[in-house]
Amino acid sequence: MSAEFSSRATVYLHNKDFESIVRSALKDIFGEPLASSVIFQIGGTESIMDPSLFEKKIRLVFGPGADLILDYVAKKLENPRKRIVRK
Amino acid sequence: MSQSKKRILVVDDDEDIRETLKSLLTKKGYIVDTANDGATAIQKSESTPYNLALLDVVLPDMEGTQLLVKLKPTTPRMRKIMVTGHASLDNAIRAVNMGADGYLIKPVSPPELLRMIEDQLKRQEDDGRLTQEKITSFIETRIKMLEGSEGGKE
């Protein structure tokens, strides 16, 4: 999908807090400690404030798995009110 | 050449051997650094992620087998090949038990060395692919679970 991640994310950037939604999405997927480690590995807070930088870094670290993460983040941006409950 | 960006660290106290190996490996497209003792090797490995290290068994400040253990935390996935002038089964078994991925006897034959390096680097790539597949599978499963639980609430 996510050649269009940046444009998909940028549309919502003015209304939503991109950074907090990315943090929340990574926490959903990986759990708190690993999400913090992922954020550190992709370059810290700076990398989760800019959709195109976030996409680039996530692709570098996760390779084929990046599309799944980006798609999940994009869905969460598009519909942040949906609470996703961790199992 | 796929190996052109691979980094190799050559650790040997014999300058002739360091330079010979550096020259041979550089010609094959590898980026090569050298260290003349264990402490320098650890220092370099902390600042540069090497794909592979060639380690002499006998170093001025520590044994090569000790260095194997000390290098592991610096770059866990780095492949390590021990090179020794003292051929013995005991040494070989000890090196492998301490974390060596390969073992060569001096004088090292260049074709044999290059074959072993290529083999180790290929294994490293295969391991990386396997890890990435496992991570992708984990993410896929996790997101399906999350989306499934979300769907169930609607």
Coordinates of C-alpha atoms in Angstrom, one line a residue:
Chain A
M1 CA 0.0 0.0 0.0
S2 CA 2.1 2.6 1.5
A3 CA 3.7 4.4 -1.3
E4 CA 0.8 6.7 -0.4
F5 CA 1.3 6.6 3.3
S6 CA 2.7 10.1 3.6
S7 CA -0.1 11.7 1.7
R8 CA -2.7 9.6 3.5
A9 CA -1.2 10.6 6.8
T10 CA -0.6 14.3 5.9
V11 CA -4.3 14.8 5.2
Y12 CA -5.0 14.1 8.9
L13 CA -1.9 15.8 10.3
H14 CA -3.7 19.1 10.7
N15 CA -6.4 17.7 12.8
K16 CA -4.7 15.0 14.7
D17 CA -1.5 14.6 16.6
F18 CA 0.6 12.4 14.3
E19 CA 3.2 11.7 17.0
S20 CA 0.7 10.6 19.6
I21 CA -1.2 8.4 17.2
V22 CA 2.1 6.8 16.0
R23 CA 3.1 6.1 19.6
S24 CA -0.3 4.6 20.3
A25 CA -0.2 2.4 17.2
L26 CA 3.3 1.1 17.9
K27 CA 2.2 0.4 21.5
D28 CA -0.8 -1.5 20.2
I29 CA 1.4 -3.6 18.0
F30 CA 4.5 -4.2 20.1
G31 CA 3.6 -3.4 23.7
E32 CA 5.0 -0.5 25.7
P33 CA 8.7 -1.5 26.2
L34 CA 9.3 -2.7 22.6
A35 CA 7.4 0.3 21.2
S36 CA 9.9 2.6 23.0
S37 CA 12.8 0.6 21.7
V38 CA 11.4 0.8 18.1
I39 CA 11.0 4.6 18.4
F40 CA 14.6 4.8 19.7
Q41 CA 15.9 2.6 16.8
I42 CA 14.2 4.7 14.1
G43 CA 15.7 7.9 15.5
G44 CA 13.6 9.0 18.4
T45 CA 10.7 11.5 18.6
E46 CA 11.9 13.5 15.6
S47 CA 11.2 10.5 13.4
I48 CA 7.6 10.1 14.5
M49 CA 6.6 13.7 14.0
D50 CA 7.0 13.7 10.2
P51 CA 5.0 11.1 8.2
S52 CA 7.5 10.9 5.3
L53 CA 10.5 10.5 7.7
F54 CA 8.5 8.0 9.8
E55 CA 7.7 5.9 6.7
K56 CA 11.3 6.0 5.5
K57 CA 12.7 4.9 8.9
I58 CA 10.1 2.2 9.4
R59 CA 10.8 0.7 6.0
L60 CA 14.5 0.7 6.8
V61 CA 14.0 -1.2 10.0
F62 CA 11.1 -3.5 9.2
G63 CA 11.5 -4.2 5.5
P64 CA 8.5 -6.1 4.3
G65 CA 6.7 -5.8 7.7
A66 CA 6.7 -2.0 7.3
D67 CA 3.6 -1.9 5.0
L68 CA 1.5 -3.6 7.8
I69 CA 2.6 -1.1 10.4
L70 CA 2.1 1.9 8.1
D71 CA -1.3 0.7 7.1
Y72 CA -2.3 0.2 10.7
V73 CA -1.0 3.8 11.6
A74 CA -2.9 5.2 8.6
K75 CA -6.1 3.5 9.7
K76 CA -5.7 4.8 13.2
L77 CA -5.1 8.3 11.8
E78 CA -8.2 8.1 9.7
N79 CA -10.3 6.9 12.6
P80 CA -8.6 7.7 15.9
R81 CA -11.8 7.4 17.9
K82 CA -11.8 3.6 17.4
R83 CA -10.3 2.3 20.6
I84 CA -8.2 -0.7 19.8
V85 CA -8.0 -3.0 22.8
R86 CA -4.8 -5.0 23.5
K87 CA -5.3 -8.6 24.1
Chain B
M1 CA 29.1 -7.1 -6.4
S2 CA 26.8 -7.8 -3.4
Q3 CA 29.8 -8.0 -1.0
S4 CA 31.1 -4.6 -1.9
K5 CA 29.6 -3.0 1.2
K6 CA 30.4 -5.7 3.7
R7 CA 32.8 -4.7 6.5
I8 CA 35.5 -7.0 7.8
L9 CA 37.7 -6.5 10.8
V10 CA 41.1 -8.3 10.7
V11 CA 42.6 -8.7 14.2
D12 CA 46.3 -9.9 14.2
D13 CA 49.4 -8.7 16.0
D14 CA 51.5 -9.5 12.9
E15 CA 51.6 -6.5 10.7
D16 CA 52.5 -8.5 7.5
I17 CA 49.5 -10.7 8.0
R18 CA 47.2 -7.8 8.7
E19 CA 48.3 -6.0 5.6
T20 CA 48.3 -9.1 3.4
L21 CA 44.7 -9.9 4.4
K22 CA 43.6 -6.3 4.1
S23 CA 45.0 -6.1 0.6
L24 CA 43.4 -9.5 -0.5
L25 CA 40.0 -8.6 0.9
T26 CA 40.0 -5.0 -0.3
K27 CA 40.7 -6.3 -3.8
K28 CA 37.6 -8.5 -3.5
G29 CA 35.4 -5.5 -2.7
Y30 CA 35.2 -5.7 1.1
I31 CA 35.7 -2.7 3.4
V32 CA 38.5 -3.8 5.7
D33 CA 39.7 -2.4 9.0
T34 CA 42.5 -3.8 11.1
A35 CA 43.4 -4.1 14.8
N36 CA 46.7 -5.3 16.3
D37 CA 45.2 -6.3 19.7
G38 CA 42.0 -7.2 21.4
A39 CA 41.4 -3.8 23.0
T40 CA 41.6 -2.0 19.7
A41 CA 39.3 -4.6 18.1
I42 CA 36.7 -4.1 20.8
Q43 CA 37.0 -0.3 20.5
K44 CA 36.6 -0.4 16.7
S45 CA 33.7 -2.9 16.9
E46 CA 31.9 -0.6 19.3
S47 CA 31.9 2.3 16.8
T48 CA 31.6 0.4 13.5
P49 CA 29.2 -2.5 12.7
Y50 CA 31.3 -5.2 11.1
N51 CA 29.8 -8.1 9.2
L52 CA 32.7 -10.4 10.0
A53 CA 35.9 -10.5 12.0
L54 CA 39.0 -12.6 11.4
L55 CA 40.6 -13.2 14.7
D56 CA 44.1 -14.5 15.5
V57 CA 44.1 -17.0 18.4
V58 CA 47.1 -15.4 20.1
L59 CA 47.0 -11.7 20.7
P60 CA 49.3 -9.5 22.8
D61 CA 46.6 -8.5 25.4
M62 CA 44.2 -11.4 25.4
E63 CA 43.5 -14.8 23.8
G64 CA 41.4 -14.8 20.6
T65 CA 38.8 -16.9 22.4
Q66 CA 38.4 -14.3 25.1
L67 CA 38.0 -11.7 22.4
L68 CA 35.2 -13.8 20.8
V69 CA 33.2 -13.4 24.0
K70 CA 34.0 -9.7 24.5
L71 CA 33.1 -8.9 20.9
K72 CA 29.7 -10.5 21.1
P73 CA 27.9 -7.6 22.9
T74 CA 29.3 -5.0 20.5
T75 CA 27.8 -6.6 17.3
P76 CA 25.8 -9.7 18.1
R77 CA 25.3 -10.8 14.5
M78 CA 28.9 -10.3 13.4
R79 CA 30.4 -13.6 12.1
K80 CA 33.7 -14.6 13.7
I81 CA 36.4 -16.7 12.1
M82 CA 39.4 -17.8 14.2
V83 CA 42.8 -18.1 12.5
T84 CA 45.5 -20.0 14.3
G85 CA 49.0 -21.1 13.7
H86 CA 48.6 -23.9 16.3
A87 CA 46.4 -26.6 14.8
S88 CA 44.7 -28.7 17.4
L89 CA 41.3 -30.2 17.7
D90 CA 41.1 -28.9 21.3
N91 CA 41.7 -25.3 20.1
A92 CA 39.1 -25.7 17.4
I93 CA 36.5 -27.1 19.7
R94 CA 37.2 -24.4 22.3
A95 CA 36.9 -21.6 19.7
V96 CA 33.6 -23.0 18.4
N97 CA 32.2 -23.4 21.9
M98 CA 33.2 -19.8 22.7
G99 CA 31.2 -18.5 19.7
A100 CA 33.5 -18.8 16.6
D101 CA 31.6 -19.4 13.4
G102 CA 34.6 -20.8 11.5
Y103 CA 38.2 -21.9 12.1
L104 CA 41.3 -21.7 9.8
I105 CA 44.8 -22.9 10.1
K106 CA 47.8 -20.7 9.2
P107 CA 49.2 -20.4 6.6
V108 CA 45.7 -19.5 5.3
S109 CA 45.0 -20.4 1.7
P110 CA 43.4 -17.3 0.0
P111 CA 40.8 -19.4 -1.9
E112 CA 39.8 -21.2 1.3
L113 CA 39.6 -18.0 3.3
L114 CA 37.5 -16.3 0.6
R115 CA 35.2 -19.3 0.4
M116 CA 34.7 -19.3 4.2
I117 CA 34.1 -15.6 4.3
E118 CA 31.5 -15.8 1.5
D119 CA 29.8 -18.7 3.2
Q120 CA 29.6 -16.9 6.5
L121 CA 28.3 -13.7 5.0
K122 CA 25.7 -15.7 3.1
R123 CA 24.6 -17.4 6.4
Q124 CA 24.4 -13.9 8.0
E125 CA 22.1 -12.7 5.2
D126 CA 19.9 -15.8 5.5
D127 CA 19.7 -15.3 9.3
G128 CA 18.6 -11.7 8.7
R129 CA 16.0 -12.8 6.2
L130 CA 14.6 -15.4 8.6
T131 CA 14.5 -12.8 11.4
Q132 CA 12.7 -10.3 9.2
E133 CA 10.2 -13.0 8.1
K134 CA 9.5 -13.8 11.8
I135 CA 9.0 -10.1 12.6
T136 CA 6.7 -9.6 9.7
S137 CA 4.7 -12.7 10.7
F138 CA 4.5 -11.3 14.3
I139 CA 3.3 -7.9 13.1
E140 CA 0.7 -9.5 10.8
T141 CA -0.7 -11.7 13.6
R142 CA -0.7 -8.9 16.1
I143 CA -2.6 -6.5 13.8
K144 CA -5.1 -9.2 12.9
M145 CA -5.7 -9.7 16.6
L146 CA -6.1 -6.0 17.2
E147 CA -8.4 -5.5 14.3
G148 CA -10.3 -8.6 15.2
S149 CA -10.9 -7.4 18.7
E150 CA -11.9 -4.0 17.5
G151 CA -14.4 -5.5 15.0
G152 CA -15.9 -7.6 17.7
K153 CA -16.7 -4.5 19.7
E154 CA -18.7 -2.9 16.9

